[in-house]
Coordinates of N, CA and C in Angstrom, one line a residue:
Chain A
M1 N -11.5 5.1 7.5 CA -10.3 5.5 8.1 C -9.2 5.9 7.0
A2 N -8.5 7.0 7.3 CA -7.5 7.3 6.3 C -6.5 8.1 7.1
D3 N -5.7 7.3 7.8 CA -4.6 8.0 8.4 C -3.4 7.2 8.5
F4 N -2.2 7.7 9.0 CA -0.9 7.0 9.1 C -0.9 6.1 10.3
A5 N -0.3 5.0 10.0 CA 0.0 4.0 11.1 C 1.2 4.5 11.9
L6 N 1.2 4.6 13.2 CA 2.3 5.0 14.0 C 3.1 3.7 14.4
T7 N 3.9 3.2 13.6 CA 4.6 1.9 13.7 C 5.9 2.2 14.5
P8 N 6.4 1.2 15.2 CA 7.7 1.3 15.9 C 8.8 1.2 15.0
D9 N 10.1 1.3 15.5 CA 11.2 1.0 14.6 C 11.2 -0.5 14.0
P10 N 11.7 -0.6 12.8 CA 11.7 -1.9 12.2 C 12.7 -2.8 12.9
P11 N 12.7 -4.1 12.7 CA 11.7 -4.8 11.7 C 10.3 -5.0 12.3
Y12 N 9.4 -5.1 11.4 CA 8.1 -5.7 11.7 C 7.5 -6.1 10.4
T13 N 6.2 -6.6 10.4 CA 5.7 -7.3 9.2 C 4.6 -6.4 8.6
A14 N 4.6 -6.3 7.3 CA 3.5 -5.6 6.6 C 2.8 -6.5 5.7
V15 N 1.5 -6.4 5.8 CA 0.6 -7.2 4.8 C 0.0 -6.2 3.8
I16 N 0.4 -6.4 2.6 CA 0.0 -5.5 1.6 C -1.2 -6.1 0.9
F17 N -2.4 -5.5 1.0 CA -3.6 -6.1 0.3 C -4.1 -5.1 -0.7
T18 N -3.9 -5.6 -2.0 CA -4.3 -4.7 -3.2 C -5.5 -5.3 -3.8
S19 N -6.6 -4.5 -4.1 CA -7.8 -5.1 -4.5 C -8.6 -4.2 -5.4
R20 N -9.4 -4.9 -6.4 CA -10.3 -4.2 -7.1 C -11.7 -4.7 -6.7
R21 N -12.6 -3.8 -6.3 CA -14.0 -4.0 -5.9 C -14.9 -4.3 -7.1
T22 N -15.8 -5.2 -6.9 CA -16.9 -5.4 -7.8 C -17.8 -4.1 -7.5
S23 N -18.9 -4.0 -8.2 CA -19.9 -2.9 -7.9 C -20.9 -3.4 -7.0
A24 N -20.8 -4.6 -6.5 CA -21.9 -5.2 -5.6 C -21.7 -4.8 -4.1
D25 N -22.9 -4.6 -3.5 CA -23.1 -4.6 -2.2 C -22.1 -3.6 -1.4
D26 N -22.2 -2.3 -1.7 CA -21.4 -1.4 -1.0 C -21.6 -1.2 0.4
Q27 N -22.9 -1.3 0.8 CA -23.2 -1.2 2.2 C -22.6 -2.4 3.1
G28 N -22.8 -3.6 2.5 CA -22.2 -4.7 3.3 C -20.8 -4.6 3.3
Y29 N -20.2 -4.2 2.2 CA -18.7 -4.2 2.2 C -18.2 -3.1 3.1
A30 N -18.8 -2.0 3.2 CA -18.3 -0.9 4.1 C -18.5 -1.4 5.6
A31 N -19.6 -1.9 5.8 CA -19.8 -2.4 7.3 C -18.7 -3.4 7.6
A32 N -18.4 -4.4 6.7 CA -17.4 -5.4 7.1 C -16.1 -4.8 7.1
A33 N -15.7 -3.9 6.3 CA -14.4 -3.2 6.3 C -14.2 -2.5 7.7
D34 N -15.2 -1.8 8.1 CA -15.1 -1.1 9.4 C -14.9 -2.1 10.6
R35 N -15.7 -3.2 10.5 CA -15.7 -4.3 11.5 C -14.3 -4.9 11.5
M36 N -13.8 -5.2 10.4 CA -12.5 -5.8 10.4 C -11.4 -4.9 10.9
E37 N -11.4 -3.6 10.6 CA -10.5 -2.7 11.1 C -10.5 -2.7 12.6
E38 N -11.7 -2.7 13.3 CA -12.0 -2.8 14.7 C -11.4 -4.1 15.3
L39 N -11.7 -5.2 14.6 CA -11.3 -6.5 15.1 C -9.8 -6.6 15.0
A40 N -9.1 -6.3 13.9 CA -7.8 -6.4 13.7 C -7.1 -5.7 14.8
A41 N -7.6 -4.5 15.2 CA -7.0 -3.7 16.2 C -6.9 -4.4 17.6
Q42 N -7.7 -5.5 17.7 CA -7.8 -6.2 19.0 C -6.9 -7.4 19.1
Q43 N -6.2 -7.7 18.0 CA -5.4 -8.9 17.8 C -4.0 -8.7 18.5
P44 N -3.5 -9.7 19.0 CA -2.1 -9.5 19.5 C -1.1 -9.2 18.5
G45 N -0.1 -8.2 18.6 CA 0.9 -8.0 17.6 C 0.4 -7.0 16.6
Y46 N -0.8 -6.5 16.7 CA -1.3 -5.5 15.8 C -0.6 -4.1 16.0
L47 N -0.1 -3.6 14.9 CA 0.7 -2.2 15.0 C 0.0 -1.1 14.3
G48 N -1.0 -1.4 13.4 CA -1.6 -0.3 12.7 C -2.1 -0.7 11.3
I49 N -2.8 0.2 10.6 CA -3.4 -0.1 9.3 C -3.4 1.2 8.5
E50 N -3.2 1.1 7.3 CA -3.3 2.3 6.5 C -4.1 1.8 5.2
S51 N -5.0 2.7 4.6 CA -5.8 2.2 3.6 C -6.3 3.4 2.7
A52 N -6.4 3.1 1.4 CA -6.9 4.1 0.5 C -7.5 3.3 -0.7
R53 N -8.6 3.9 -1.1 CA -9.3 3.4 -2.3 C -9.7 4.5 -3.2
D54 N -9.4 4.3 -4.5 CA -9.8 5.4 -5.4 C -11.3 5.4 -6.0
D55 N -11.6 6.3 -6.7 CA -12.9 6.4 -7.2 C -13.2 5.3 -8.3
K56 N -12.3 4.6 -8.6 CA -12.6 3.5 -9.6 C -12.6 2.1 -8.9
G57 N -12.6 2.1 -7.6 CA -12.7 0.9 -6.9 C -11.4 0.1 -6.7
F58 N -10.2 0.8 -7.0 CA -9.0 0.1 -6.8 C -8.4 0.6 -5.5
G59 N -8.1 -0.4 -4.6 CA -7.7 0.0 -3.2 C -6.4 -0.7 -2.7
I60 N -5.7 0.0 -1.8 CA -4.6 -0.6 -1.1 C -4.8 -0.6 0.3
T61 N -4.6 -1.6 1.1 CA -4.7 -1.6 2.5 C -3.4 -2.3 3.0
V62 N -2.6 -1.5 3.9 CA -1.5 -2.2 4.4 C -1.7 -2.4 5.9
S63 N -1.6 -3.5 6.4 CA -1.7 -3.7 7.9 C -0.3 -4.1 8.4
Y64 N -0.1 -3.6 9.6 CA 1.3 -3.9 10.2 C 1.2 -4.7 11.4
W65 N 2.1 -5.6 11.6 CA 2.2 -6.6 12.7 C 3.6 -6.7 13.2
A66 N 3.6 -7.1 14.5 CA 4.9 -7.3 15.2 C 5.8 -8.3 14.5
D67 N 5.2 -9.4 14.0 CA 5.9 -10.4 13.3 C 5.0 -11.2 12.4
E68 N 5.6 -12.2 11.6 CA 4.8 -12.9 10.7 C 3.7 -13.8 11.4
T69 N 4.1 -14.3 12.6 CA 3.2 -15.1 13.4 C 1.9 -14.3 13.8
A70 N 2.1 -13.0 14.1 CA 0.9 -12.3 14.4 C 0.0 -12.0 13.1
A71 N 0.7 -11.8 12.0 CA -0.1 -11.6 10.8 C -0.9 -12.8 10.4
A72 N -0.1 -14.0 10.6 CA -0.8 -15.3 10.2 C -2.0 -15.6 11.1
S73 N -1.9 -15.3 12.4 CA -2.9 -15.5 13.3 C -4.2 -14.7 13.0
W74 N -3.9 -13.4 12.6 CA -5.1 -12.6 12.1 C -5.8 -13.2 10.9
R75 N -5.0 -13.7 10.0 CA -5.6 -14.3 8.9 C -6.6 -15.5 9.2
S76 N -6.2 -16.2 10.3 CA -7.1 -17.3 10.6 C -8.1 -17.0 11.7
V77 N -8.3 -15.8 12.2 CA -9.4 -15.6 13.0 C -10.8 -15.8 12.4
A78 N -11.6 -16.6 13.1 CA -12.7 -17.1 12.4 C -13.7 -16.1 11.8
E79 N -13.9 -14.9 12.4 CA -14.8 -13.9 11.9 C -14.1 -13.3 10.6
H80 N -12.8 -13.2 10.7 CA -12.1 -12.7 9.5 C -12.2 -13.7 8.3
R81 N -12.0 -15.0 8.6 CA -12.1 -15.9 7.6 C -13.5 -15.9 6.8
E82 N -14.5 -15.7 7.6 CA -15.8 -15.7 7.0 C -15.9 -14.5 6.0
V83 N -15.3 -13.3 6.6 CA -15.3 -12.1 5.7 C -14.5 -12.3 4.5
Q84 N -13.4 -13.0 4.5 CA -12.5 -13.3 3.4 C -13.4 -14.1 2.4
R85 N -14.1 -15.1 2.9 CA -15.1 -15.9 2.0 C -16.0 -14.9 1.2
L86 N -16.7 -14.0 2.0 CA -17.6 -13.1 1.4 C -17.0 -12.2 0.3
G87 N -15.7 -11.8 0.7 CA -14.9 -11.0 -0.2 C -14.8 -11.6 -1.6
R88 N -14.4 -13.0 -1.5 CA -14.2 -13.7 -2.8 C -15.5 -13.9 -3.6
E89 N -16.5 -14.1 -2.7 CA -17.9 -14.4 -3.3 C -18.5 -13.1 -3.9
S90 N -18.4 -11.9 -3.3 CA -19.1 -10.7 -3.7 C -18.3 -9.5 -3.9
W91 N -17.5 -9.2 -3.1 CA -16.9 -7.8 -3.0 C -15.8 -7.6 -4.0
Y92 N -14.9 -8.6 -4.2 CA -13.7 -8.4 -4.9 C -13.6 -9.1 -6.3
E93 N -13.3 -8.3 -7.3 CA -13.1 -8.9 -8.6 C -11.8 -9.7 -8.6
H94 N -10.7 -9.0 -7.9 CA -9.4 -9.6 -8.0 C -8.7 -8.9 -6.7
Y95 N -7.8 -9.7 -6.2 CA -6.9 -9.1 -5.1 C -5.6 -9.8 -5.1
A96 N -4.6 -9.2 -4.5 CA -3.3 -9.7 -4.2 C -2.9 -9.4 -2.8
I97 N -2.3 -10.4 -2.2 CA -1.8 -10.2 -0.8 C -0.3 -10.5 -0.8
R98 N 0.5 -9.7 -0.2 CA 1.9 -9.8 -0.1 C 2.3 -9.6 1.3
V99 N 3.0 -10.6 1.8 CA 3.5 -10.4 3.2 C 5.0 -10.1 3.2
A100 N 5.4 -9.0 3.8 CA 6.7 -8.5 3.7 C 7.3 -8.1 5.1
T101 N 8.6 -8.1 5.1 CA 9.3 -7.7 6.4 C 9.8 -6.2 6.1
V102 N 9.4 -5.3 6.9 CA 9.9 -4.0 6.8 C 11.3 -3.9 7.4
G103 N 12.3 -3.4 6.7 CA 13.6 -3.3 7.2 C 14.0 -1.9 7.5
R104 N 13.4 -0.9 6.8 CA 13.8 0.5 7.0 C 12.5 1.4 6.8
A105 N 12.4 2.5 7.5 CA 11.4 3.3 7.5 C 11.8 4.8 7.8
R106 N 11.0 5.7 7.1 CA 11.3 7.1 7.4 C 9.9 7.9 7.1
T107 N 9.9 9.1 7.7 CA 8.7 9.9 7.5 C 9.1 11.4 7.2
Y108 N 8.2 12.1 6.6 CA 8.4 13.5 6.5 C 7.1 14.2 7.0
P109 N 7.1 15.2 7.8 CA 8.2 15.6 8.6 C 8.8 14.4 9.3
T110 N 10.1 14.5 9.7 CA 10.6 13.4 10.6 C 9.9 13.4 11.9
A111 N 9.7 12.1 12.4 CA 8.9 12.0 13.7 C 9.6 12.5 14.8
Chain G
M1 N -3.0 5.8 -13.1 CA -2.9 4.3 -13.2 C -3.5 3.6 -12.0
A2 N -4.3 2.6 -12.2 CA -4.8 1.9 -11.1 C -5.0 0.4 -11.5
D3 N -3.9 -0.3 -11.4 CA -3.8 -1.7 -11.8 C -3.0 -2.5 -11.0
F4 N -3.0 -3.8 -11.1 CA -2.3 -4.7 -10.3 C -0.8 -4.9 -10.9
A5 N 0.2 -4.9 -10.1 CA 1.5 -5.2 -10.7 C 1.7 -6.7 -10.8
L6 N 2.3 -7.1 -11.9 CA 2.6 -8.5 -12.2 C 3.9 -8.9 -11.7
T7 N 4.0 -9.1 -10.3 CA 5.4 -9.4 -9.9 C 5.7 -10.8 -9.9
P8 N 7.0 -11.1 -10.0 CA 7.4 -12.5 -10.0 C 7.2 -13.2 -8.7
D9 N 7.6 -14.5 -8.6 CA 7.7 -15.1 -7.2 C 8.7 -14.4 -6.3
P10 N 8.2 -14.3 -5.0 CA 9.1 -13.6 -4.0 C 10.5 -14.5 -3.9
P11 N 11.6 -14.0 -3.3 CA 11.6 -12.6 -2.7 C 11.8 -11.5 -3.7
Y12 N 11.3 -10.3 -3.3 CA 11.6 -9.0 -4.0 C 11.4 -7.9 -3.0
T13 N 11.6 -6.6 -3.4 CA 11.6 -5.5 -2.5 C 10.2 -4.7 -2.8
A14 N 9.6 -4.3 -1.8 CA 8.5 -3.4 -1.9 C 8.8 -2.1 -1.2
V15 N 8.5 -0.9 -1.8 CA 8.6 0.3 -1.2 C 7.2 0.9 -1.0
I16 N 6.8 1.0 0.2 CA 5.4 1.4 0.6 C 5.5 2.9 0.9
F17 N 4.8 3.8 0.1 CA 4.9 5.1 0.1 C 3.4 5.6 0.5
T18 N 3.3 6.1 1.8 CA 1.9 6.5 2.2 C 2.0 8.0 2.3
S19 N 1.0 8.7 1.9 CA 1.0 10.2 1.9 C -0.3 10.9 1.9
R20 N -0.2 12.1 2.5 CA -1.3 12.9 2.5 C -1.1 14.2 1.7
R21 N -1.9 14.4 0.7 CA -1.6 15.6 -0.2 C -2.1 16.9 0.5
T22 N -1.3 18.0 0.2 CA -1.8 19.3 0.5 C -2.8 19.6 -0.5
S23 N -3.5 20.7 -0.5 CA -4.5 21.1 -1.5 C -3.9 21.9 -2.7
A24 N -2.5 21.9 -2.6 CA -1.8 22.8 -3.6 C -1.5 22.1 -4.9
D25 N -1.6 22.7 -6.0 CA -0.9 22.4 -7.3 C -1.3 21.0 -7.8
D26 N -2.7 20.7 -7.9 CA -3.1 19.5 -8.4 C -2.5 19.1 -9.7
Q27 N -2.5 20.1 -10.6 CA -2.0 19.8 -12.0 C -0.5 19.5 -12.0
G28 N 0.3 20.2 -11.3 CA 1.7 20.0 -11.3 C 2.0 18.6 -10.6
Y29 N 1.1 18.3 -9.6 CA 1.3 17.0 -8.9 C 1.0 15.9 -9.8
A30 N -0.1 16.0 -10.5 CA -0.5 14.8 -11.4 C 0.5 14.7 -12.5
A31 N 1.0 15.7 -13.1 CA 2.0 15.6 -14.2 C 3.3 14.9 -13.6
A32 N 3.7 15.3 -12.5 CA 4.9 14.7 -11.8 C 4.7 13.3 -11.5
A33 N 3.5 12.9 -11.0 CA 3.2 11.6 -10.6 C 3.2 10.7 -11.9
D34 N 2.7 11.2 -13.0 CA 2.7 10.4 -14.3 C 4.1 10.2 -14.8
R35 N 4.8 11.3 -14.7 CA 6.2 11.3 -15.2 C 7.0 10.3 -14.4
M36 N 6.8 10.3 -13.1 CA 7.6 9.4 -12.2 C 7.3 7.9 -12.5
E37 N 6.0 7.7 -12.7 CA 5.6 6.3 -13.0 C 6.4 5.9 -14.4
E38 N 6.4 6.7 -15.3 CA 7.0 6.4 -16.5 C 8.6 6.2 -16.4
L39 N 9.1 7.1 -15.7 CA 10.7 7.1 -15.4 C 11.0 5.8 -14.4
A40 N 10.1 5.5 -13.5 CA 10.5 4.3 -12.7 C 10.5 3.1 -13.5
A41 N 9.6 2.9 -14.4 CA 9.4 1.8 -15.3 C 10.7 1.6 -16.1
Q42 N 11.4 2.6 -16.3 CA 12.6 2.5 -17.2 C 13.9 2.0 -16.3
Q43 N 13.8 2.0 -15.0 CA 14.9 1.7 -14.1 C 15.2 0.2 -14.0
P44 N 16.5 -0.1 -13.9 CA 16.8 -1.5 -13.7 C 16.3 -2.0 -12.5
G45 N 15.8 -3.3 -12.7 CA 15.2 -3.9 -11.4 C 13.7 -3.5 -11.1
Y46 N 13.1 -2.7 -12.0 CA 11.7 -2.3 -11.7 C 10.8 -3.4 -12.0
L47 N 9.9 -3.7 -11.1 CA 8.9 -4.8 -11.3 C 7.5 -4.4 -11.4
G48 N 7.2 -3.2 -11.0 CA 5.7 -2.8 -11.2 C 5.4 -1.7 -10.0
I49 N 4.2 -1.2 -10.1 CA 3.8 -0.2 -9.2 C 2.2 -0.4 -9.0
E50 N 1.8 0.0 -7.8 CA 0.4 -0.1 -7.6 C 0.0 1.3 -6.8
S51 N -1.1 1.8 -7.1 CA -1.3 3.2 -6.4 C -2.8 3.4 -6.3
A52 N -3.2 3.9 -5.1 CA -4.6 4.3 -4.9 C -4.6 5.6 -4.1
R53 N -5.5 6.6 -4.4 CA -5.6 7.8 -3.5 C -7.1 8.0 -3.2
D54 N -7.5 8.2 -2.0 CA -8.9 8.4 -1.8 C -9.3 9.9 -2.1
D55 N -10.6 10.2 -1.9 CA -11.1 11.5 -2.3 C -10.8 12.6 -1.1
K56 N -10.1 12.1 0.0 CA -9.6 13.0 1.0 C -8.1 13.3 0.9
G57 N -7.5 12.8 -0.2 CA -6.1 13.1 -0.4 C -5.2 12.2 0.3
F58 N -5.6 11.0 0.9 CA -4.8 10.1 1.5 C -4.4 9.0 0.4
G59 N -3.2 8.7 0.2 CA -2.8 7.8 -0.8 C -1.7 6.8 -0.5
I60 N -1.7 5.6 -1.1 CA -0.6 4.7 -0.9 C -0.2 4.2 -2.3
T61 N 1.1 4.3 -2.5 CA 1.8 3.8 -3.6 C 2.8 2.8 -3.3
V62 N 2.7 1.6 -3.8 CA 3.7 0.6 -3.6 C 4.4 0.3 -4.9
S63 N 5.8 0.5 -4.9 CA 6.6 0.1 -6.0 C 7.3 -1.2 -5.7
Y64 N 7.5 -1.9 -6.7 CA 8.2 -3.2 -6.5 C 9.5 -3.3 -7.3
W65 N 10.4 -3.9 -6.6 CA 11.9 -3.9 -7.2 C 12.5 -5.2 -7.0
A66 N 13.5 -5.6 -7.9 CA 14.2 -6.8 -7.9 C 14.8 -7.0 -6.5
D67 N 15.4 -5.9 -6.0 CA 16.1 -6.0 -4.7 C 16.3 -4.7 -4.1
E68 N 16.9 -4.5 -3.0 CA 17.0 -3.3 -2.2 C 18.0 -2.2 -3.0
T69 N 18.9 -2.9 -3.7 CA 19.8 -2.0 -4.4 C 19.1 -1.3 -5.5
A70 N 18.2 -2.0 -6.3 CA 17.4 -1.3 -7.3 C 16.4 -0.3 -6.8
A71 N 15.9 -0.5 -5.6 CA 15.0 0.4 -5.0 C 15.8 1.7 -4.5
A72 N 17.0 1.5 -4.0 CA 17.8 2.6 -3.6 C 18.3 3.5 -4.8
S73 N 18.7 2.8 -5.9 CA 19.1 3.5 -7.1 C 18.0 4.5 -7.6
W74 N 16.7 3.9 -7.7 CA 15.6 4.7 -8.1 C 15.4 5.9 -7.2
R75 N 15.6 5.7 -5.9 CA 15.5 6.9 -5.0 C 16.6 8.0 -5.4
S76 N 17.7 7.6 -5.8 CA 18.7 8.7 -6.1 C 18.8 9.2 -7.5
V77 N 17.9 8.6 -8.4 CA 17.8 9.3 -9.8 C 17.6 10.7 -9.7
A78 N 18.4 11.6 -10.4 CA 18.4 13.0 -10.3 C 17.0 13.7 -10.5
E79 N 16.3 13.2 -11.5 CA 15.0 13.8 -11.8 C 14.0 13.4 -10.7
H80 N 14.2 12.2 -10.1 CA 13.3 11.8 -9.1 C 13.7 12.5 -7.7
R81 N 14.9 12.8 -7.6 CA 15.3 13.6 -6.3 C 14.6 15.1 -6.3
E82 N 14.7 15.6 -7.5 CA 14.1 17.0 -7.7 C 12.6 16.9 -7.4
V83 N 11.9 15.8 -7.9 CA 10.5 15.6 -7.5 C 10.2 15.4 -6.1
Q84 N 11.1 14.7 -5.5 CA 11.0 14.5 -4.0 C 11.1 15.8 -3.2
R85 N 11.9 16.7 -3.7 CA 12.1 18.0 -3.1 C 10.8 18.9 -3.3
L86 N 10.3 18.8 -4.5 CA 9.0 19.5 -4.8 C 7.9 19.0 -3.9
G87 N 7.9 17.6 -3.7 CA 7.0 16.9 -2.9 C 7.0 17.4 -1.5
R88 N 8.1 17.6 -0.9 CA 8.2 18.1 0.5 C 7.8 19.6 0.5
E89 N 8.2 20.3 -0.5 CA 7.9 21.8 -0.5 C 6.5 22.0 -0.7
S90 N 5.8 21.3 -1.6 CA 4.4 21.8 -2.0 C 3.3 20.7 -1.9
W91 N 3.6 19.5 -2.3 CA 2.5 18.5 -2.6 C 2.1 17.7 -1.3
Y92 N 3.0 17.4 -0.5 CA 2.7 16.6 0.6 C 2.7 17.2 2.0
E93 N 1.7 17.0 2.7 CA 1.5 17.4 4.1 C 2.4 16.5 5.0
H94 N 2.4 15.2 4.7 CA 3.0 14.2 5.5 C 3.2 13.0 4.6
Y95 N 4.4 12.3 4.8 CA 4.5 11.0 4.2 C 5.3 10.0 5.0
A96 N 5.1 8.7 4.7 CA 5.9 7.8 5.3 C 6.4 6.8 4.2
I97 N 7.7 6.3 4.3 CA 8.2 5.5 3.3 C 8.8 4.2 4.1
R98 N 8.3 3.0 3.7 CA 8.9 1.8 4.2 C 9.4 0.9 3.2
V99 N 10.6 0.4 3.4 CA 11.2 -0.5 2.6 C 11.2 -2.0 3.1
A100 N 10.6 -2.8 2.3 CA 10.2 -4.1 2.9 C 10.7 -5.2 1.8
T101 N 10.9 -6.4 2.4 CA 11.2 -7.6 1.6 C 10.0 -8.5 1.6
V102 N 9.4 -8.7 0.4 CA 8.3 -9.5 0.3 C 8.7 -10.9 0.2
G103 N 8.1 -11.7 1.1 CA 8.6 -13.1 1.3 C 7.4 -14.1 0.8
R104 N 6.2 -13.7 0.8 CA 5.1 -14.5 0.4 C 4.0 -13.7 -0.4
A105 N 3.5 -14.2 -1.4 CA 2.4 -13.5 -2.2 C 1.4 -14.5 -2.7
R106 N 0.2 -14.1 -2.8 CA -0.9 -14.9 -3.4 C -1.8 -13.9 -4.0
T107 N -2.7 -14.4 -4.9 CA -3.7 -13.7 -5.5 C -5.1 -14.3 -5.6
Y108 N -6.1 -13.7 -5.8 CA -7.4 -14.2 -6.0 C -8.0 -13.4 -7.3
P109 N -8.4 -14.2 -8.3 CA -8.3 -15.6 -8.6 C -6.7 -15.9 -8.6
T110 N -6.5 -17.2 -8.3 CA -5.0 -17.6 -8.4 C -4.5 -17.4 -9.8
A111 N -3.3 -17.0 -9.9 CA -2.7 -16.5 -11.2 C -2.5 -17.8 -12.0

């Protein structure tokens, strides 16, 4: 997926996930990433997701949530937790997660 | 550039810039992107930048700033404003900018 999230007017929560992939298990990783996008979209308070990874394995995924509670609930969904464990075990060399409150937003062309 | 920003403990400001490139002027775009990273790093309150673009031209750049004032000042730097104009004119089909306050952060492995 590579598209813009259609988020409502702020405030809302953004979870910025920055990561560098290992070279391991591309297929398993891709399947899990697709499944996580599908599962996230079913959670209460989900607003959208944006994701890009370059050809060197560096990627940024930003998921948007109605509030911090919704973001925290997604973090603790059992199937997601298992994928987080696999991520640390196999797929990611390094990652950073930042939870932020979006206060202002604009687009070009304007929406 | 494709590396992690070494940000301090929160709170700080994140500017999430999501964009889709046109197919125009790859060279001019790349030169301007490099120059903007260099120029941003010289601004007061700059904390770092993370960026990824996929092979379909969808990209996310997150720049980190000490506070909203620092982020707003960078937005209005003259050379940056001119590049913003060129971006709308030539390089970007669509973009979204979200200004957010990071409240929590963690990394793996832990720092």
